[in-house]
Amino acid sequence: AQTVTQSQPEMSVQEAETVTLSCTYDTSESDYYLFWYKQPPSRQMILVIRQEAYKQQNATENRFSVNFQKAAKSFSLKISDSQLGDAAMYFCAYGEETSGSRLTFGEGTQLTVNP
Amino acid sequence: KAGVTQTPRYLIKTRGQQVTLSCSPISGHRSVSWYQQTPGQGLQFLFEYFSETQRNKGNFPGRFSGRQFSNSRSEMNVSTLELGDSALYLCASSLEPYSGNTIYFGEGSWLTVV
């Protein structure tokens, strides 16, 4: 079974600084998708960024970017110019072409942004 | 456009009772999936429905069931509630059952079993 591991239960960053959240996954598939979701105190999961495994170029969305290392099965999230509103639980997730919209989530990383 | 809507948002049930949670997907979305979130087990996939058919099922006992209606709205039911069923139940929708589609989540239904 596919597994997703986030080894950092908690991280903190100063406002305006940069922070990187780590994620590794295990799969034998070649076609898959990776996601970072943010879960603020409201508990609604919000998609931050997604990466298709067949694309070598790392995805970026404004201040959010990923470092996708397919061979190493690593998918880290970099948040630049951190803002107070970035404080949340961040989940790394994995989805396969053949598994519909079923996602496998990591344990999550609680990000604190200090003013 | 309205997001994924889940009702009720909060509920308290007694051990042994049953509960039904409802999810209305984003308009036009035909795939609905359900997740259970607990502090101990994290986010776990329950099941996925598309065109009123269950397409995927997670590793949960038969007490957990669901269905989807012709308008894509979905319900999940948990019978004979146990204390361990206390959790946040999240519903998600997408256009089709395909990981390449963006999956949108609702705010969840908080279930407390006492």
Short mmCIF file of N, CA, C and O in Angstrom, two decimals, chain B residues 11-102:
data_model
loop_
_atom_site.label_atom_id
_atom_site.label_comp_id
_atom_site.label_asym_id
_atom_site.label_seq_id
_atom_site.Cartn_x
_atom_site.Cartn_y
_atom_site.Cartn_z
N LEU B 11 -22.58 17.06 16.08
CA LEU B 11 -23.60 16.22 16.67
C LEU B 11 -23.00 15.31 17.73
O LEU B 11 -21.81 14.95 17.64
N ILE B 12 -23.83 15.01 18.69
CA ILE B 12 -23.45 14.12 19.78
C ILE B 12 -24.41 12.94 19.78
O ILE B 12 -25.64 13.13 19.74
N LYS B 13 -23.84 11.75 19.80
CA LYS B 13 -24.65 10.53 19.80
C LYS B 13 -24.20 9.63 20.94
O LYS B 13 -23.08 9.75 21.45
N THR B 14 -25.07 8.72 21.28
CA THR B 14 -24.78 7.76 22.34
C THR B 14 -24.30 6.45 21.73
O THR B 14 -24.76 6.06 20.64
N ARG B 15 -23.40 5.80 22.42
CA ARG B 15 -22.90 4.50 21.98
C ARG B 15 -24.06 3.58 21.63
O ARG B 15 -25.05 3.51 22.37
N GLY B 16 -23.95 2.88 20.52
CA GLY B 16 -24.99 1.97 20.09
C GLY B 16 -25.99 2.58 19.12
O GLY B 16 -26.69 1.85 18.40
N GLN B 17 -26.07 3.90 19.09
CA GLN B 17 -26.99 4.54 18.15
C GLN B 17 -26.39 4.53 16.75
O GLN B 17 -25.28 4.07 16.53
N GLN B 18 -27.17 5.04 15.81
CA GLN B 18 -26.66 5.18 14.46
C GLN B 18 -26.76 6.65 14.05
O GLN B 18 -27.51 7.44 14.65
N VAL B 19 -25.95 7.01 13.04
CA VAL B 19 -25.91 8.40 12.61
C VAL B 19 -25.84 8.47 11.09
O VAL B 19 -25.25 7.59 10.46
N THR B 20 -26.44 9.50 10.55
CA THR B 20 -26.37 9.75 9.11
C THR B 20 -25.84 11.15 8.88
O THR B 20 -26.35 12.11 9.46
N LEU B 21 -24.81 11.25 8.06
CA LEU B 21 -24.21 12.54 7.70
C LEU B 21 -24.47 12.80 6.22
O LEU B 21 -24.45 11.88 5.41
N SER B 22 -24.68 14.06 5.91
CA SER B 22 -25.03 14.42 4.54
C SER B 22 -23.98 15.32 3.90
O SER B 22 -23.33 16.11 4.58
N CYS B 23 -23.83 15.19 2.60
CA CYS B 23 -22.86 15.98 1.86
C CYS B 23 -23.44 16.40 0.51
O CYS B 23 -23.89 15.56 -0.27
N SER B 24 -23.42 17.70 0.25
CA SER B 24 -23.82 18.21 -1.06
C SER B 24 -22.57 18.69 -1.78
O SER B 24 -21.90 19.61 -1.31
N PRO B 25 -22.24 18.07 -2.91
CA PRO B 25 -21.01 18.46 -3.60
C PRO B 25 -21.17 19.79 -4.33
O PRO B 25 -22.27 20.32 -4.42
N ILE B 26 -20.07 20.28 -4.82
CA ILE B 26 -20.10 21.49 -5.64
C ILE B 26 -20.93 21.18 -6.89
O ILE B 26 -20.86 20.07 -7.44
N SER B 27 -21.70 22.15 -7.32
CA SER B 27 -22.56 21.96 -8.48
C SER B 27 -21.74 21.48 -9.68
O SER B 27 -20.71 22.06 -10.02
N GLY B 28 -22.21 20.39 -10.28
CA GLY B 28 -21.51 19.84 -11.44
C GLY B 28 -20.52 18.73 -11.09
O GLY B 28 -20.09 17.98 -11.97
N HIS B 29 -20.18 18.63 -9.83
CA HIS B 29 -19.27 17.56 -9.40
C HIS B 29 -20.07 16.29 -9.21
O HIS B 29 -21.12 16.28 -8.56
N ARG B 30 -19.55 15.19 -9.75
CA ARG B 30 -20.28 13.94 -9.66
C ARG B 30 -19.59 12.90 -8.78
O ARG B 30 -20.14 11.84 -8.53
N SER B 31 -18.37 13.20 -8.36
CA SER B 31 -17.65 12.26 -7.50
C SER B 31 -17.62 12.79 -6.07
O SER B 31 -17.30 13.97 -5.85
N VAL B 32 -17.98 11.95 -5.13
CA VAL B 32 -17.97 12.32 -3.72
C VAL B 32 -17.20 11.27 -2.95
O VAL B 32 -17.41 10.08 -3.13
N SER B 33 -16.31 11.73 -2.10
CA SER B 33 -15.57 10.80 -1.24
C SER B 33 -15.66 11.27 0.21
O SER B 33 -15.92 12.44 0.48
N TRP B 34 -15.45 10.33 1.10
CA TRP B 34 -15.56 10.59 2.54
C TRP B 34 -14.27 10.17 3.24
O TRP B 34 -13.67 9.16 2.89
N TYR B 35 -13.89 10.97 4.24
CA TYR B 35 -12.71 10.70 5.04
C TYR B 35 -13.05 10.84 6.52
O TYR B 35 -13.89 11.66 6.90
N GLN B 36 -12.35 10.05 7.32
CA GLN B 36 -12.45 10.18 8.77
C GLN B 36 -11.15 10.77 9.29
O GLN B 36 -10.07 10.31 8.89
N GLN B 37 -11.23 11.78 10.13
CA GLN B 37 -10.03 12.37 10.71
C GLN B 37 -10.07 12.27 12.22
O GLN B 37 -11.00 12.77 12.86
N THR B 38 -9.07 11.60 12.79
CA THR B 38 -8.95 11.48 14.24
C THR B 38 -7.52 11.82 14.64
O THR B 38 -6.60 11.69 13.82
N PRO B 39 -7.31 12.24 15.88
CA PRO B 39 -5.94 12.55 16.32
C PRO B 39 -5.01 11.35 16.23
O PRO B 39 -3.85 11.49 15.90
N GLY B 40 -5.53 10.17 16.50
CA GLY B 40 -4.67 8.99 16.52
C GLY B 40 -4.38 8.39 15.16
O GLY B 40 -3.27 7.97 14.88
N GLN B 41 -5.38 8.35 14.30
CA GLN B 41 -5.25 7.69 12.99
C GLN B 41 -5.07 8.66 11.84
O GLN B 41 -4.81 8.24 10.71
N GLY B 42 -5.22 9.95 12.09
CA GLY B 42 -5.06 10.92 11.01
C GLY B 42 -6.24 10.87 10.06
O GLY B 42 -7.36 10.56 10.44
N LEU B 43 -5.96 11.18 8.81
CA LEU B 43 -6.99 11.21 7.77
C LEU B 43 -7.03 9.87 7.06
O LEU B 43 -6.05 9.45 6.45
N GLN B 44 -8.19 9.23 7.12
CA GLN B 44 -8.33 7.93 6.48
C GLN B 44 -9.51 7.94 5.53
O GLN B 44 -10.60 8.42 5.87
N PHE B 45 -9.30 7.36 4.36
CA PHE B 45 -10.31 7.28 3.33
C PHE B 45 -11.38 6.26 3.71
O PHE B 45 -11.06 5.13 4.09
N LEU B 46 -12.63 6.67 3.59
CA LEU B 46 -13.75 5.78 3.88
C LEU B 46 -14.28 5.14 2.61
O LEU B 46 -14.28 3.93 2.47
N PHE B 47 -14.82 5.95 1.72
CA PHE B 47 -15.32 5.45 0.44
C PHE B 47 -15.53 6.59 -0.54
O PHE B 47 -15.49 7.77 -0.18
N GLU B 48 -15.75 6.18 -1.80
CA GLU B 48 -15.95 7.13 -2.89
C GLU B 48 -17.14 6.66 -3.72
O GLU B 48 -17.31 5.47 -3.97
N TYR B 49 -17.94 7.64 -4.12
CA TYR B 49 -19.10 7.36 -4.96
C TYR B 49 -19.06 8.17 -6.23
O TYR B 49 -18.62 9.34 -6.23
N PHE B 50 -19.52 7.54 -7.29
CA PHE B 50 -19.63 8.22 -8.58
C PHE B 50 -20.82 7.60 -9.31
O PHE B 50 -20.92 6.37 -9.38
N SER B 51 -21.69 8.44 -9.83
CA SER B 51 -22.88 7.95 -10.53
C SER B 51 -23.64 6.93 -9.70
O SER B 51 -24.02 5.86 -10.19
N GLU B 52 -23.81 7.25 -8.44
CA GLU B 52 -24.60 6.44 -7.50
C GLU B 52 -23.99 5.07 -7.21
O GLU B 52 -24.66 4.21 -6.63
N THR B 53 -22.73 4.88 -7.57
CA THR B 53 -22.06 3.59 -7.36
C THR B 53 -20.82 3.78 -6.50
O THR B 53 -20.07 4.74 -6.70
N GLN B 54 -20.63 2.88 -5.58
CA GLN B 54 -19.41 2.93 -4.77
C GLN B 54 -18.25 2.43 -5.61
O GLN B 54 -18.26 1.28 -6.08
N ARG B 55 -17.24 3.23 -5.76
CA ARG B 55 -16.11 2.86 -6.61
C ARG B 55 -14.90 2.42 -5.81
O ARG B 55 -14.07 1.67 -6.31
N ASN B 56 -14.78 2.93 -4.61
CA ASN B 56 -13.62 2.63 -3.78
C ASN B 56 -14.08 2.54 -2.35
O ASN B 56 -14.98 3.28 -1.93
N LYS B 57 -13.44 1.69 -1.60
CA LYS B 57 -13.78 1.59 -0.19
C LYS B 57 -12.50 1.44 0.61
O LYS B 57 -11.60 0.67 0.23
N GLY B 58 -12.42 2.15 1.71
CA GLY B 58 -11.27 2.04 2.59
C GLY B 58 -11.43 0.88 3.55
O GLY B 58 -12.39 0.11 3.48
N ASN B 59 -10.50 0.78 4.47
CA ASN B 59 -10.46 -0.35 5.39
C ASN B 59 -11.25 -0.04 6.66
O ASN B 59 -10.68 0.19 7.73
N PHE B 60 -12.54 0.00 6.54
CA PHE B 60 -13.43 0.27 7.67
C PHE B 60 -14.45 -0.86 7.78
O PHE B 60 -14.78 -1.50 6.77
N PRO B 61 -14.94 -1.11 9.00
CA PRO B 61 -15.92 -2.19 9.16
C PRO B 61 -17.24 -1.88 8.46
O PRO B 61 -17.51 -0.74 8.08
N GLY B 62 -18.04 -2.91 8.31
CA GLY B 62 -19.31 -2.78 7.59
C GLY B 62 -20.30 -1.84 8.25
O GLY B 62 -21.31 -1.48 7.63
N ARG B 63 -20.02 -1.44 9.49
CA ARG B 63 -20.91 -0.47 10.16
C ARG B 63 -20.91 0.87 9.43
O ARG B 63 -21.82 1.68 9.59
N PHE B 64 -19.88 1.09 8.66
CA PHE B 64 -19.77 2.33 7.89
C PHE B 64 -20.30 2.07 6.48
O PHE B 64 -19.80 1.18 5.77
N SER B 65 -21.27 2.83 6.09
CA SER B 65 -21.84 2.66 4.76
C SER B 65 -22.18 4.02 4.17
O SER B 65 -22.20 5.03 4.88
N GLY B 66 -22.43 4.03 2.90
CA GLY B 66 -22.77 5.29 2.26
C GLY B 66 -23.64 5.06 1.05
O GLY B 66 -23.92 3.91 0.66
N ARG B 67 -24.08 6.15 0.48
CA ARG B 67 -24.81 6.07 -0.77
C ARG B 67 -24.75 7.42 -1.46
O ARG B 67 -24.45 8.44 -0.83
N GLN B 68 -25.08 7.40 -2.73
CA GLN B 68 -25.12 8.63 -3.50
C GLN B 68 -26.41 8.67 -4.27
O GLN B 68 -26.86 7.66 -4.82
N PHE B 69 -27.00 9.83 -4.33
CA PHE B 69 -28.27 10.01 -5.00
C PHE B 69 -28.05 10.51 -6.43
O PHE B 69 -26.95 10.91 -6.80
N SER B 70 -29.13 10.53 -7.19
CA SER B 70 -29.02 10.91 -8.60
C SER B 70 -28.56 12.36 -8.79
O SER B 70 -28.04 12.73 -9.83
N ASN B 71 -28.75 13.18 -7.77
CA ASN B 71 -28.29 14.58 -7.86
C ASN B 71 -26.86 14.74 -7.32
O ASN B 71 -26.40 15.87 -7.10
N SER B 72 -26.19 13.63 -7.12
CA SER B 72 -24.80 13.55 -6.63
C SER B 72 -24.65 13.79 -5.14
O SER B 72 -23.56 13.58 -4.61
N ARG B 73 -25.69 14.21 -4.47
CA ARG B 73 -25.60 14.33 -3.02
C ARG B 73 -25.32 12.96 -2.42
O ARG B 73 -25.71 11.93 -2.97
N SER B 74 -24.60 12.98 -1.30
CA SER B 74 -24.20 11.70 -0.70
C SER B 74 -24.51 11.71 0.79
O SER B 74 -24.55 12.76 1.44
N GLU B 75 -24.73 10.56 1.31
CA GLU B 75 -24.89 10.36 2.75
C GLU B 75 -23.98 9.23 3.19
O GLU B 75 -23.72 8.30 2.42
N MET B 76 -23.49 9.35 4.41
CA MET B 76 -22.80 8.21 5.01
C MET B 76 -23.50 7.88 6.33
O MET B 76 -24.04 8.75 7.00
N ASN B 77 -23.50 6.63 6.64
CA ASN B 77 -24.19 6.13 7.83
C ASN B 77 -23.23 5.29 8.66
O ASN B 77 -22.44 4.51 8.10
N VAL B 78 -23.28 5.50 9.94
CA VAL B 78 -22.52 4.65 10.85
C VAL B 78 -23.52 4.04 11.82
O VAL B 78 -24.25 4.77 12.52
N SER B 79 -23.57 2.73 11.86
CA SER B 79 -24.50 2.06 12.76
C SER B 79 -23.75 1.56 14.00
O SER B 79 -22.52 1.46 14.00
N THR B 80 -24.50 1.29 15.03
CA THR B 80 -23.94 0.76 16.29
C THR B 80 -22.68 1.53 16.68
O THR B 80 -21.57 1.00 16.74
N LEU B 81 -22.86 2.78 16.93
CA LEU B 81 -21.73 3.68 17.19
C LEU B 81 -20.89 3.20 18.37
O LEU B 81 -21.40 2.72 19.38
N GLU B 82 -19.57 3.38 18.19
CA GLU B 82 -18.62 3.08 19.25
C GLU B 82 -17.90 4.38 19.62
O GLU B 82 -17.86 5.33 18.84
N LEU B 83 -17.31 4.40 20.82
CA LEU B 83 -16.62 5.60 21.25
C LEU B 83 -15.53 6.01 20.25
O LEU B 83 -15.31 7.20 20.01
N GLY B 84 -14.89 5.02 19.66
CA GLY B 84 -13.81 5.29 18.71
C GLY B 84 -14.26 5.90 17.40
O GLY B 84 -13.43 6.29 16.58
N ASP B 85 -15.57 5.99 17.20
CA ASP B 85 -16.08 6.61 15.97
C ASP B 85 -16.11 8.13 16.10
O ASP B 85 -16.39 8.82 15.11
N SER B 86 -15.83 8.63 17.28
CA SER B 86 -15.77 10.08 17.47
C SER B 86 -14.67 10.64 16.57
O SER B 86 -13.51 10.22 16.67
N ALA B 87 -15.04 11.55 15.71
CA ALA B 87 -14.09 12.04 14.70
C ALA B 87 -14.69 13.19 13.94
O ALA B 87 -15.88 13.50 14.06
N LEU B 88 -13.84 13.80 13.12
CA LEU B 88 -14.29 14.76 12.11
C LEU B 88 -14.46 13.99 10.82
O LEU B 88 -13.52 13.31 10.37
N TYR B 89 -15.64 14.04 10.23
CA TYR B 89 -15.90 13.35 8.97
C TYR B 89 -15.93 14.39 7.86
O TYR B 89 -16.77 15.29 7.86
N LEU B 90 -15.00 14.22 6.93
CA LEU B 90 -14.85 15.17 5.85
C LEU B 90 -15.38 14.59 4.55
O LEU B 90 -15.11 13.44 4.21
N CYS B 91 -16.12 15.40 3.83
CA CYS B 91 -16.61 15.03 2.51
C CYS B 91 -15.83 15.84 1.48
O CYS B 91 -15.47 17.00 1.72
N ALA B 92 -15.56 15.22 0.35
CA ALA B 92 -14.84 15.90 -0.73
C ALA B 92 -15.53 15.63 -2.04
O ALA B 92 -16.13 14.57 -2.23
N SER B 93 -15.46 16.58 -2.95
CA SER B 93 -16.06 16.36 -4.26
C SER B 93 -15.10 16.76 -5.38
O SER B 93 -14.21 17.59 -5.19
N SER B 94 -15.30 16.14 -6.52
CA SER B 94 -14.54 16.48 -7.71
C SER B 94 -15.41 16.20 -8.93
O SER B 94 -16.44 15.53 -8.83
N LEU B 95 -14.99 16.70 -10.06
CA LEU B 95 -15.79 16.52 -11.27
C LEU B 95 -16.01 15.05 -11.58
O LEU B 95 -17.12 14.60 -11.85
N GLU B 96 -14.91 14.32 -11.52
CA GLU B 96 -14.96 12.89 -11.81
C GLU B 96 -14.03 12.17 -10.84
O GLU B 96 -13.19 12.81 -10.22
N PRO B 97 -14.15 10.85 -10.74
CA PRO B 97 -13.28 10.11 -9.81
C PRO B 97 -11.89 9.90 -10.41
O PRO B 97 -11.54 8.82 -10.87
N TYR B 98 -11.11 10.94 -10.36
CA TYR B 98 -9.82 10.94 -11.02
C TYR B 98 -8.90 11.86 -10.24
O TYR B 98 -9.22 13.01 -9.99
N SER B 99 -7.75 11.34 -9.80
CA SER B 99 -6.85 12.13 -8.96
C SER B 99 -6.36 13.38 -9.64
O SER B 99 -5.93 14.32 -8.99
N GLY B 100 -6.41 13.40 -10.97
CA GLY B 100 -5.97 14.57 -11.69
C GLY B 100 -6.91 15.75 -11.54
O GLY B 100 -6.54 16.90 -11.77
N ASN B 101 -8.15 15.47 -11.14
CA ASN B 101 -9.09 16.57 -10.89
C ASN B 101 -8.80 17.20 -9.54
O ASN B 101 -8.37 16.52 -8.62
N THR B 102 -9.07 18.46 -9.42
CA THR B 102 -8.93 19.11 -8.13
C THR B 102 -10.04 18.60 -7.21
O THR B 102 -11.20 18.55 -7.60
#
